[in-house]
Amino acid sequence: MISIALSKGRILDETLPLLKAADVVATTNPDTSRKLIFATSRAGVRMIIVRATDVPTYVQYGAADLGVAGGDVLGEFGSEGLYQPLDLGIARCRLVVAARKGFDYERAVRQGARLRVATKYLQTAREHFAAKGVHVDLIKLYGSMELAPLTGLADVIVDLVSTGNTLKANQLVAVEEIAQISARLIINQAAYKLKRAAIQPLLDALTKAVAK
Ligand code: ATP
Ligand code: PRP
């Protein structure tokens, strides 16, 4: 049995068509069901539904053989023991530093004062600012990051941007890009060796679907 870990929302929505092209279709619609394990049309392949940030954990421990995770999640929560053979080109966005309109980010960075940074991506933010030699106080948040500069909790945020609508609606602007993000297929390294006969055809079919 091969298990594929996916998260509800955009990853599931954008991965299902690719899986369909690889002849993997859930027998019950995972979008509308409260179930967490789904049999598929492909014998010996099932889907499991986990939180986006938990996908690497399931695959690292071999509780799932394959998974789909954003580059942001892999960068922040680790990718040890994972094989990353395929960029799926879905869930595209950018990881940026954003601030209130009018906040002089360049000056704040130049002056060397401690910058207060609110984010869900502590590790990534720490590495980014350390590489620039900027001293930061990091504040961990779990969502609605945009609120932090508006309420005085932080000077800037490190968050994902796609259309830019959320920043705009909150009078924030991106002041620096940290990374271009997309979702990748991840595979448990041991499973890739031990279950190669089952995984390779799936990987080949997904590679073909992505190239279309
Ligand atoms: P969790 O449920 O664990 O808190 P989440 O709410 O961040 O995770 P999603 O919003 O579905 O889960 O995001 C899943 C992935 O999709 C992210 O890791 C990122 O790679 C990508 N993503 C997030 N926001 C956007 C966006 N606005 N546009 C495109 N892709 C995005
Ligand atoms: C993500 C991200 C931004 C928003 C950016 O949030 O954290 O808030 O998308 O997208 P935009 O530039 O197209 O407006 P999401 O919609 O996933 O909500 P959540 O992670 O807070 O649940």
PDB file of C-alpha atoms and ligand atoms in Angstrom:
ATOM      1  CA  MET A   1       0.000   0.000   0.000  1.00  0.00           C
ATOM      2  CA  ILE A   2       1.255   3.493  -0.945  1.00  0.00           C
ATOM      3  CA  SER A   3      -0.038   6.482   1.059  1.00  0.00           C
ATOM      4  CA  ILE A   4       0.017  10.032  -0.271  1.00  0.00           C
ATOM      5  CA  ALA A   5      -0.273  12.832   2.338  1.00  0.00           C
ATOM      6  CA  LEU A   6      -2.131  15.947   1.214  1.00  0.00           C
ATOM      7  CA  SER A   7      -3.550  18.995   3.010  1.00  0.00           C
ATOM      8  CA  LYS A   8      -7.042  20.355   2.457  1.00  0.00           C
ATOM      9  CA  GLY A   9      -7.351  23.647   0.614  1.00  0.00           C
ATOM     10  CA  ARG A  10      -5.198  24.766  -2.266  1.00  0.00           C
ATOM     11  CA  ILE A  11      -2.732  21.861  -2.105  1.00  0.00           C
ATOM     12  CA  LEU A  12      -5.554  19.301  -2.371  1.00  0.00           C
ATOM     13  CA  ASP A  13      -7.414  21.350  -4.998  1.00  0.00           C
ATOM     14  CA  GLU A  14      -4.363  21.716  -7.216  1.00  0.00           C
ATOM     15  CA  THR A  15      -2.934  18.218  -6.646  1.00  0.00           C
ATOM     16  CA  LEU A  16      -6.123  16.249  -7.411  1.00  0.00           C
ATOM     17  CA  PRO A  17      -6.042  17.104 -11.157  1.00  0.00           C
ATOM     18  CA  LEU A  18      -2.381  16.001 -11.351  1.00  0.00           C
ATOM     19  CA  LEU A  19      -3.200  12.769  -9.524  1.00  0.00           C
ATOM     20  CA  LYS A  20      -6.173  12.237 -11.835  1.00  0.00           C
ATOM     21  CA  ALA A  21      -3.834  12.485 -14.824  1.00  0.00           C
ATOM     22  CA  ALA A  22      -1.785   9.779 -13.094  1.00  0.00           C
ATOM     23  CA  ASP A  23      -4.934   7.628 -12.744  1.00  0.00           C
ATOM     24  CA  VAL A  24      -5.291   8.253  -9.022  1.00  0.00           C
ATOM     25  CA  VAL A  25      -8.841   9.366  -8.173  1.00  0.00           C
ATOM     26  CA  ALA A  26     -10.291   9.221  -4.649  1.00  0.00           C
ATOM     27  CA  THR A  27     -13.362   6.991  -4.458  1.00  0.00           C
ATOM     28  CA  THR A  28     -15.019   9.557  -2.105  1.00  0.00           C
ATOM     29  CA  ASN A  29     -14.528  13.309  -2.615  1.00  0.00           C
ATOM     30  CA  PRO A  30     -11.961  14.355   0.056  1.00  0.00           C
ATOM     31  CA  ASP A  31     -13.055  17.982  -0.249  1.00  0.00           C
ATOM     32  CA  THR A  32     -16.519  17.326   1.134  1.00  0.00           C
ATOM     33  CA  SER A  33     -15.891  14.324   3.391  1.00  0.00           C
ATOM     34  CA  ARG A  34     -14.768  14.404   7.046  1.00  0.00           C
ATOM     35  CA  LYS A  35     -12.878  11.153   6.540  1.00  0.00           C
ATOM     36  CA  LEU A  36      -9.092  11.340   6.644  1.00  0.00           C
ATOM     37  CA  ILE A  37      -8.178   8.235   4.642  1.00  0.00           C
ATOM     38  CA  PHE A  38      -9.368   7.742   1.076  1.00  0.00           C
ATOM     39  CA  ALA A  39      -9.095   4.725  -1.162  1.00  0.00           C
ATOM     40  CA  THR A  40      -8.370   5.545  -4.786  1.00  0.00           C
ATOM     41  CA  SER A  41      -9.066   4.144  -8.219  1.00  0.00           C
ATOM     42  CA  ARG A  42      -5.464   2.984  -8.384  1.00  0.00           C
ATOM     43  CA  ALA A  43      -5.041  -0.337  -6.610  1.00  0.00           C
ATOM     44  CA  GLY A  44      -2.715  -0.112  -3.604  1.00  0.00           C
ATOM     45  CA  VAL A  45      -2.707   3.708  -3.479  1.00  0.00           C
ATOM     46  CA  ARG A  46      -4.553   5.764  -0.847  1.00  0.00           C
ATOM     47  CA  MET A  47      -4.658   9.429   0.155  1.00  0.00           C
ATOM     48  CA  ILE A  48      -4.458  10.712   3.710  1.00  0.00           C
ATOM     49  CA  ILE A  49      -5.441  14.235   4.762  1.00  0.00           C
ATOM     50  CA  VAL A  50      -3.219  16.095   7.231  1.00  0.00           C
ATOM     51  CA  ARG A  51      -2.429  19.728   8.122  1.00  0.00           C
ATOM     52  CA  ALA A  52      -0.141  21.436   5.604  1.00  0.00           C
ATOM     53  CA  THR A  53       2.652  21.802   8.162  1.00  0.00           C
ATOM     54  CA  ASP A  54       2.344  18.125   9.179  1.00  0.00           C
ATOM     55  CA  VAL A  55       2.899  16.695   5.677  1.00  0.00           C
ATOM     56  CA  PRO A  56       6.737  16.479   6.000  1.00  0.00           C
ATOM     57  CA  THR A  57       6.393  14.809   9.419  1.00  0.00           C
ATOM     58  CA  TYR A  58       4.131  12.043   8.092  1.00  0.00           C
ATOM     59  CA  VAL A  59       6.487  11.395   5.193  1.00  0.00           C
ATOM     60  CA  GLN A  60       9.675  11.603   7.303  1.00  0.00           C
ATOM     61  CA  TYR A  61       8.371   8.929   9.669  1.00  0.00           C
ATOM     62  CA  GLY A  62       7.110   6.785   6.817  1.00  0.00           C
ATOM     63  CA  ALA A  63       3.485   7.055   7.974  1.00  0.00           C
ATOM     64  CA  ALA A  64       2.946   8.313   4.428  1.00  0.00           C
ATOM     65  CA  ASP A  65       5.218   7.300   1.539  1.00  0.00           C
ATOM     66  CA  LEU A  66       4.610  10.406  -0.539  1.00  0.00           C
ATOM     67  CA  GLY A  67       3.324  13.888   0.168  1.00  0.00           C
ATOM     68  CA  VAL A  68       2.815  17.315  -1.307  1.00  0.00           C
ATOM     69  CA  ALA A  69       4.232  20.242   0.657  1.00  0.00           C
ATOM     70  CA  GLY A  70       4.937  23.915  -0.013  1.00  0.00           C
ATOM     71  CA  GLY A  71       8.553  25.062  -0.262  1.00  0.00           C
ATOM     72  CA  ASP A  72       7.816  27.365   2.686  1.00  0.00           C
ATOM     73  CA  VAL A  73       6.819  24.414   4.876  1.00  0.00           C
ATOM     74  CA  LEU A  74       9.826  22.345   3.777  1.00  0.00           C
ATOM     75  CA  GLY A  75      12.184  25.265   4.428  1.00  0.00           C
ATOM     76  CA  GLU A  76      10.762  25.958   7.853  1.00  0.00           C
ATOM     77  CA  PHE A  77       9.878  22.567   9.280  1.00  0.00           C
ATOM     78  CA  GLY A  78      12.693  20.555   7.726  1.00  0.00           C
ATOM     79  CA  SER A  79      13.157  18.164   4.865  1.00  0.00           C
ATOM     80  CA  GLU A  80      15.481  15.615   6.454  1.00  0.00           C
ATOM     81  CA  GLY A  81      15.056  12.069   5.169  1.00  0.00           C
ATOM     82  CA  LEU A  82      12.951  13.326   2.297  1.00  0.00           C
ATOM     83  CA  TYR A  83      13.560  12.907  -1.382  1.00  0.00           C
ATOM     84  CA  GLN A  84      12.195  15.869  -3.386  1.00  0.00           C
ATOM     85  CA  PRO A  85      12.154  14.690  -6.988  1.00  0.00           C
ATOM     86  CA  LEU A  86       9.458  16.924  -8.472  1.00  0.00           C
ATOM     87  CA  ASP A  87       8.433  20.570  -8.324  1.00  0.00           C
ATOM     88  CA  LEU A  88       4.692  20.387  -9.026  1.00  0.00           C
ATOM     89  CA  GLY A  89       4.495  24.078  -9.959  1.00  0.00           C
ATOM     90  CA  ILE A  90       1.264  24.492  -7.968  1.00  0.00           C
ATOM     91  CA  ALA A  91       0.314  26.703  -4.985  1.00  0.00           C
ATOM     92  CA  ARG A  92       2.714  29.310  -6.313  1.00  0.00           C
ATOM     93  CA  CYS A  93       3.385  32.298  -4.101  1.00  0.00           C
ATOM     94  CA  ARG A  94       6.232  34.370  -2.679  1.00  0.00           C
ATOM     95  CA  LEU A  95       7.610  34.582   0.835  1.00  0.00           C
ATOM     96  CA  VAL A  96       8.163  38.267   1.583  1.00  0.00           C
ATOM     97  CA  VAL A  97       8.920  40.804   4.257  1.00  0.00           C
ATOM     98  CA  ALA A  98       5.975  43.218   4.456  1.00  0.00           C
ATOM     99  CA  ALA A  99       5.452  46.449   6.368  1.00  0.00           C
ATOM    100  CA  ARG A 100       2.930  49.266   6.756  1.00  0.00           C
ATOM    101  CA  LYS A 101       2.847  51.696   3.860  1.00  0.00           C
ATOM    102  CA  GLY A 102       5.255  54.455   4.742  1.00  0.00           C
ATOM    103  CA  PHE A 103       7.445  52.371   7.058  1.00  0.00           C
ATOM    104  CA  ASP A 104      11.055  53.061   6.013  1.00  0.00           C
ATOM    105  CA  TYR A 105      12.339  49.486   5.970  1.00  0.00           C
ATOM    106  CA  GLU A 106      15.686  50.305   4.320  1.00  0.00           C
ATOM    107  CA  ARG A 107      16.375  52.963   6.934  1.00  0.00           C
ATOM    108  CA  ALA A 108      15.365  50.679   9.811  1.00  0.00           C
ATOM    109  CA  VAL A 109      17.702  47.996   8.482  1.00  0.00           C
ATOM    110  CA  ARG A 110      20.536  50.519   7.901  1.00  0.00           C
ATOM    111  CA  GLN A 111      20.210  52.018  11.360  1.00  0.00           C
ATOM    112  CA  GLY A 112      20.830  48.667  12.974  1.00  0.00           C
ATOM    113  CA  ALA A 113      17.986  49.031  15.479  1.00  0.00           C
ATOM    114  CA  ARG A 114      16.314  45.755  16.454  1.00  0.00           C
ATOM    115  CA  LEU A 115      13.517  44.989  14.049  1.00  0.00           C
ATOM    116  CA  ARG A 116      10.398  43.347  15.471  1.00  0.00           C
ATOM    117  CA  VAL A 117       9.323  40.591  13.092  1.00  0.00           C
ATOM    118  CA  ALA A 118       6.077  38.639  13.434  1.00  0.00           C
ATOM    119  CA  THR A 119       5.777  35.392  11.511  1.00  0.00           C
ATOM    120  CA  LYS A 120       4.772  31.754  11.362  1.00  0.00           C
ATOM    121  CA  TYR A 121       8.193  31.108   9.721  1.00  0.00           C
ATOM    122  CA  LEU A 122      10.574  31.669  12.667  1.00  0.00           C
ATOM    123  CA  GLN A 123      13.474  29.591  11.377  1.00  0.00           C
ATOM    124  CA  THR A 124      13.324  30.994   7.842  1.00  0.00           C
ATOM    125  CA  ALA A 125      13.044  34.569   9.127  1.00  0.00           C
ATOM    126  CA  ARG A 126      15.914  34.044  11.587  1.00  0.00           C
ATOM    127  CA  GLU A 127      18.174  32.777   8.785  1.00  0.00           C
ATOM    128  CA  HIS A 128      17.123  35.541   6.391  1.00  0.00           C
ATOM    129  CA  PHE A 129      17.853  38.410   8.773  1.00  0.00           C
ATOM    130  CA  ALA A 130      21.017  36.797  10.166  1.00  0.00           C
ATOM    131  CA  ALA A 131      22.409  36.575   6.618  1.00  0.00           C
ATOM    132  CA  LYS A 132      21.765  40.325   6.244  1.00  0.00           C
ATOM    133  CA  GLY A 133      23.274  41.076   9.642  1.00  0.00           C
ATOM    134  CA  VAL A 134      19.995  42.555  10.895  1.00  0.00           C
ATOM    135  CA  HIS A 135      19.158  42.107  14.578  1.00  0.00           C
ATOM    136  CA  VAL A 136      15.588  40.962  15.064  1.00  0.00           C
ATOM    137  CA  ASP A 137      13.120  40.121  17.790  1.00  0.00           C
ATOM    138  CA  LEU A 138      10.996  37.293  16.405  1.00  0.00           C
ATOM    139  CA  ILE A 139       7.373  36.908  17.420  1.00  0.00           C
ATOM    140  CA  LYS A 140       5.676  33.609  16.588  1.00  0.00           C
ATOM    141  CA  LEU A 141       2.163  33.812  15.154  1.00  0.00           C
ATOM    142  CA  TYR A 142      -0.088  31.110  13.740  1.00  0.00           C
ATOM    143  CA  GLY A 143      -2.174  33.205  11.338  1.00  0.00           C
ATOM    144  CA  SER A 144      -3.489  36.662  10.420  1.00  0.00           C
ATOM    145  CA  MET A 145       0.092  37.933  10.356  1.00  0.00           C
ATOM    146  CA  GLU A 146      -1.080  41.086   8.554  1.00  0.00           C
ATOM    147  CA  LEU A 147      -2.562  42.336  11.802  1.00  0.00           C
ATOM    148  CA  ALA A 148       0.796  42.545  13.586  1.00  0.00           C
ATOM    149  CA  PRO A 149       2.172  45.780  12.037  1.00  0.00           C
ATOM    150  CA  LEU A 150      -1.287  47.389  12.233  1.00  0.00           C
ATOM    151  CA  THR A 151      -1.601  46.854  15.967  1.00  0.00           C
ATOM    152  CA  GLY A 152       1.999  47.684  16.897  1.00  0.00           C
ATOM    153  CA  LEU A 153       2.868  44.066  17.708  1.00  0.00           C
ATOM    154  CA  ALA A 154       5.673  44.129  15.127  1.00  0.00           C
ATOM    155  CA  ASP A 155       7.430  46.401  12.623  1.00  0.00           C
ATOM    156  CA  VAL A 156       7.274  43.885   9.797  1.00  0.00           C
ATOM    157  CA  ILE A 157       5.925  40.438   8.992  1.00  0.00           C
ATOM    158  CA  VAL A 158       7.329  37.527   7.031  1.00  0.00           C
ATOM    159  CA  ASP A 159       4.420  35.956   5.175  1.00  0.00           C
ATOM    160  CA  LEU A 160       3.220  34.510   1.891  1.00  0.00           C
ATOM    161  CA  VAL A 161       1.875  36.692  -0.887  1.00  0.00           C
ATOM    162  CA  SER A 162       0.114  35.561  -4.017  1.00  0.00           C
ATOM    163  CA  THR A 163      -2.259  38.113  -5.550  1.00  0.00           C
ATOM    164  CA  GLY A 164      -1.232  40.789  -3.045  1.00  0.00           C
ATOM    165  CA  ASN A 165      -4.897  41.345  -2.152  1.00  0.00           C
ATOM    166  CA  THR A 166      -4.460  40.585   1.545  1.00  0.00           C
ATOM    167  CA  LEU A 167      -1.561  43.023   1.915  1.00  0.00           C
ATOM    168  CA  LYS A 168      -3.431  45.679  -0.034  1.00  0.00           C
ATOM    169  CA  ALA A 169      -6.600  45.287   2.008  1.00  0.00           C
ATOM    170  CA  ASN A 170      -4.549  45.949   5.128  1.00  0.00           C
ATOM    171  CA  GLN A 171      -2.449  48.865   3.798  1.00  0.00           C
ATOM    172  CA  LEU A 172       0.724  46.797   3.830  1.00  0.00           C
ATOM    173  CA  VAL A 173       3.399  46.514   1.145  1.00  0.00           C
ATOM    174  CA  ALA A 174       6.040  43.917   0.363  1.00  0.00           C
ATOM    175  CA  VAL A 175       9.446  45.463   1.047  1.00  0.00           C
ATOM    176  CA  GLU A 176      11.662  42.478   0.278  1.00  0.00           C
ATOM    177  CA  GLU A 177      11.316  39.072  -1.371  1.00  0.00           C
ATOM    178  CA  ILE A 178      12.795  36.111   0.487  1.00  0.00           C
ATOM    179  CA  ALA A 179      11.830  33.254  -1.847  1.00  0.00           C
ATOM    180  CA  GLN A 180       9.635  32.113  -4.706  1.00  0.00           C
ATOM    181  CA  ILE A 181       7.488  29.238  -3.439  1.00  0.00           C
ATOM    182  CA  SER A 182       5.707  26.313  -5.054  1.00  0.00           C
ATOM    183  CA  ALA A 183       4.601  22.891  -3.845  1.00  0.00           C
ATOM    184  CA  ARG A 184       6.802  19.841  -4.301  1.00  0.00           C
ATOM    185  CA  LEU A 185       6.315  16.111  -4.271  1.00  0.00           C
ATOM    186  CA  ILE A 186       8.195  14.583  -1.351  1.00  0.00           C
ATOM    187  CA  ILE A 187       8.996  10.900  -0.890  1.00  0.00           C
ATOM    188  CA  ASN A 188      10.225   8.984   2.141  1.00  0.00           C
ATOM    189  CA  GLN A 189      13.756   7.925   1.180  1.00  0.00           C
ATOM    190  CA  ALA A 190      13.476   4.409   2.587  1.00  0.00           C
ATOM    191  CA  ALA A 191      10.093   3.868   0.941  1.00  0.00           C
ATOM    192  CA  TYR A 192      11.512   5.008  -2.379  1.00  0.00           C
ATOM    193  CA  LYS A 193      14.080   2.214  -2.167  1.00  0.00           C
ATOM    194  CA  LEU A 194      11.823  -0.493  -0.734  1.00  0.00           C
ATOM    195  CA  LYS A 195       8.655   0.258  -2.721  1.00  0.00           C
ATOM    196  CA  ARG A 196      10.321   1.443  -5.902  1.00  0.00           C
ATOM    197  CA  ALA A 197       8.226  -0.806  -8.142  1.00  0.00           C
ATOM    198  CA  ALA A 198       5.025   0.868  -6.948  1.00  0.00           C
ATOM    199  CA  ILE A 199       6.348   4.425  -6.507  1.00  0.00           C
ATOM    200  CA  GLN A 200       8.316   4.855  -9.748  1.00  0.00           C
ATOM    201  CA  PRO A 201       5.328   4.500 -12.137  1.00  0.00           C
ATOM    202  CA  LEU A 202       3.425   7.008 -10.013  1.00  0.00           C
ATOM    203  CA  LEU A 203       6.356   9.425 -10.053  1.00  0.00           C
ATOM    204  CA  ASP A 204       6.719   9.014 -13.823  1.00  0.00           C
ATOM    205  CA  ALA A 205       2.998   9.651 -14.368  1.00  0.00           C
ATOM    206  CA  LEU A 206       3.083  12.756 -12.155  1.00  0.00           C
ATOM    207  CA  THR A 207       6.201  14.045 -13.920  1.00  0.00           C
ATOM    208  CA  LYS A 208       4.332  13.681 -17.215  1.00  0.00           C
ATOM    209  CA  ALA A 209       1.220  15.417 -15.824  1.00  0.00           C
ATOM    210  CA  VAL A 210       3.298  18.365 -14.569  1.00  0.00           C
ATOM    211  CA  ALA A 211       5.061  18.751 -17.936  1.00  0.00           C
ATOM    212  CA  LYS A 212       1.716  19.055 -19.795  1.00  0.00           C
TER     213      LYS A 212
HETATM  214  P1  ATP B   1      -2.066  24.993   8.226  1.00  0.00           P
HETATM  215  O1  ATP B   1      -3.447  24.423   7.986  1.00  0.00           O
HETATM  216  O2  ATP B   1      -1.088  23.944   8.653  1.00  0.00           O
HETATM  217  O3  ATP B   1      -2.035  26.225   9.063  1.00  0.00           O
HETATM  218  P2  ATP B   1      -2.100  26.635   5.893  1.00  0.00           P
HETATM  219  O4  ATP B   1      -3.358  27.259   6.382  1.00  0.00           O
HETATM  220  O5  ATP B   1      -0.925  27.548   5.615  1.00  0.00           O
HETATM  221  O6  ATP B   1      -1.573  25.445   6.788  1.00  0.00           O
HETATM  222  P3  ATP B   1      -2.803  26.513   3.167  1.00  0.00           P
HETATM  223  O7  ATP B   1      -3.231  27.932   3.322  1.00  0.00           O
HETATM  224  O8  ATP B   1      -3.677  25.541   2.478  1.00  0.00           O
HETATM  225  O9  ATP B   1      -2.451  25.875   4.550  1.00  0.00           O
HETATM  226  O10 ATP B   1      -1.391  26.579   2.446  1.00  0.00           O
HETATM  227  C1  ATP B   1      -0.747  25.423   1.982  1.00  0.00           C
HETATM  228  C2  ATP B   1       0.439  25.839   1.146  1.00  0.00           C
HETATM  229  O11 ATP B   1      -0.025  26.578   0.009  1.00  0.00           O
HETATM  230  C3  ATP B   1       1.427  26.764   1.848  1.00  0.00           C
HETATM  231  O12 ATP B   1       2.380  26.015   2.571  1.00  0.00           O
HETATM  232  C4  ATP B   1       2.041  27.517   0.697  1.00  0.00           C
HETATM  233  O13 ATP B   1       3.088  26.773   0.109  1.00  0.00           O
HETATM  234  C5  ATP B   1       0.886  27.631  -0.293  1.00  0.00           C
HETATM  235  N1  ATP B   1       0.132  28.907  -0.152  1.00  0.00           N
HETATM  236  C6  ATP B   1      -0.257  29.514   0.980  1.00  0.00           C
HETATM  237  N2  ATP B   1      -0.923  30.652   0.730  1.00  0.00           N
HETATM  238  C7  ATP B   1      -0.962  30.768  -0.605  1.00  0.00           C
HETATM  239  C8  ATP B   1      -1.533  31.724  -1.483  1.00  0.00           C
HETATM  240  N3  ATP B   1      -2.174  32.773  -1.043  1.00  0.00           N
HETATM  241  N4  ATP B   1      -1.421  31.500  -2.806  1.00  0.00           N
HETATM  242  C9  ATP B   1      -0.792  30.414  -3.272  1.00  0.00           C
HETATM  243  N5  ATP B   1      -0.220  29.471  -2.477  1.00  0.00           N
HETATM  244  C10 ATP B   1      -0.291  29.649  -1.169  1.00  0.00           C
HETATM  245  C1  PRP B   2      -2.185  33.144   2.774  1.00  0.00           C
HETATM  246  C2  PRP B   2      -1.135  34.079   3.345  1.00  0.00           C
HETATM  247  C3  PRP B   2      -1.720  35.444   3.109  1.00  0.00           C
HETATM  248  C4  PRP B   2      -2.579  35.234   1.873  1.00  0.00           C
HETATM  249  C5  PRP B   2      -1.916  35.881   0.723  1.00  0.00           C
HETATM  250  O1  PRP B   2      -3.202  33.002   3.703  1.00  0.00           O
HETATM  251  O2  PRP B   2      -0.863  33.803   4.703  1.00  0.00           O
HETATM  252  O3  PRP B   2      -2.497  35.882   4.194  1.00  0.00           O
HETATM  253  O4  PRP B   2      -2.663  33.823   1.623  1.00  0.00           O
HETATM  254  O5  PRP B   2      -2.634  35.683  -0.466  1.00  0.00           O
HETATM  255  P1  PRP B   2      -2.963  36.898  -1.436  1.00  0.00           P
HETATM  256  O6  PRP B   2      -1.675  37.648  -1.686  1.00  0.00           O
HETATM  257  O7  PRP B   2      -3.482  36.238  -2.679  1.00  0.00           O
HETATM  258  O8  PRP B   2      -3.978  37.766  -0.776  1.00  0.00           O
HETATM  259  P2  PRP B   2      -4.397  31.941   3.486  1.00  0.00           P
HETATM  260  O9  PRP B   2      -5.340  32.445   2.456  1.00  0.00           O
HETATM  261  O10 PRP B   2      -3.815  30.602   3.206  1.00  0.00           O
HETATM  262  O11 PRP B   2      -5.059  31.942   4.877  1.00  0.00           O
HETATM  263  P3  PRP B   2      -4.493  31.232   6.196  1.00  0.00           P
HETATM  264  O12 PRP B   2      -3.166  30.556   5.883  1.00  0.00           O
HETATM  265  O13 PRP B   2      -4.346  32.383   7.167  1.00  0.00           O
HETATM  266  O14 PRP B   2      -5.553  30.249   6.542  1.00  0.00           O
END
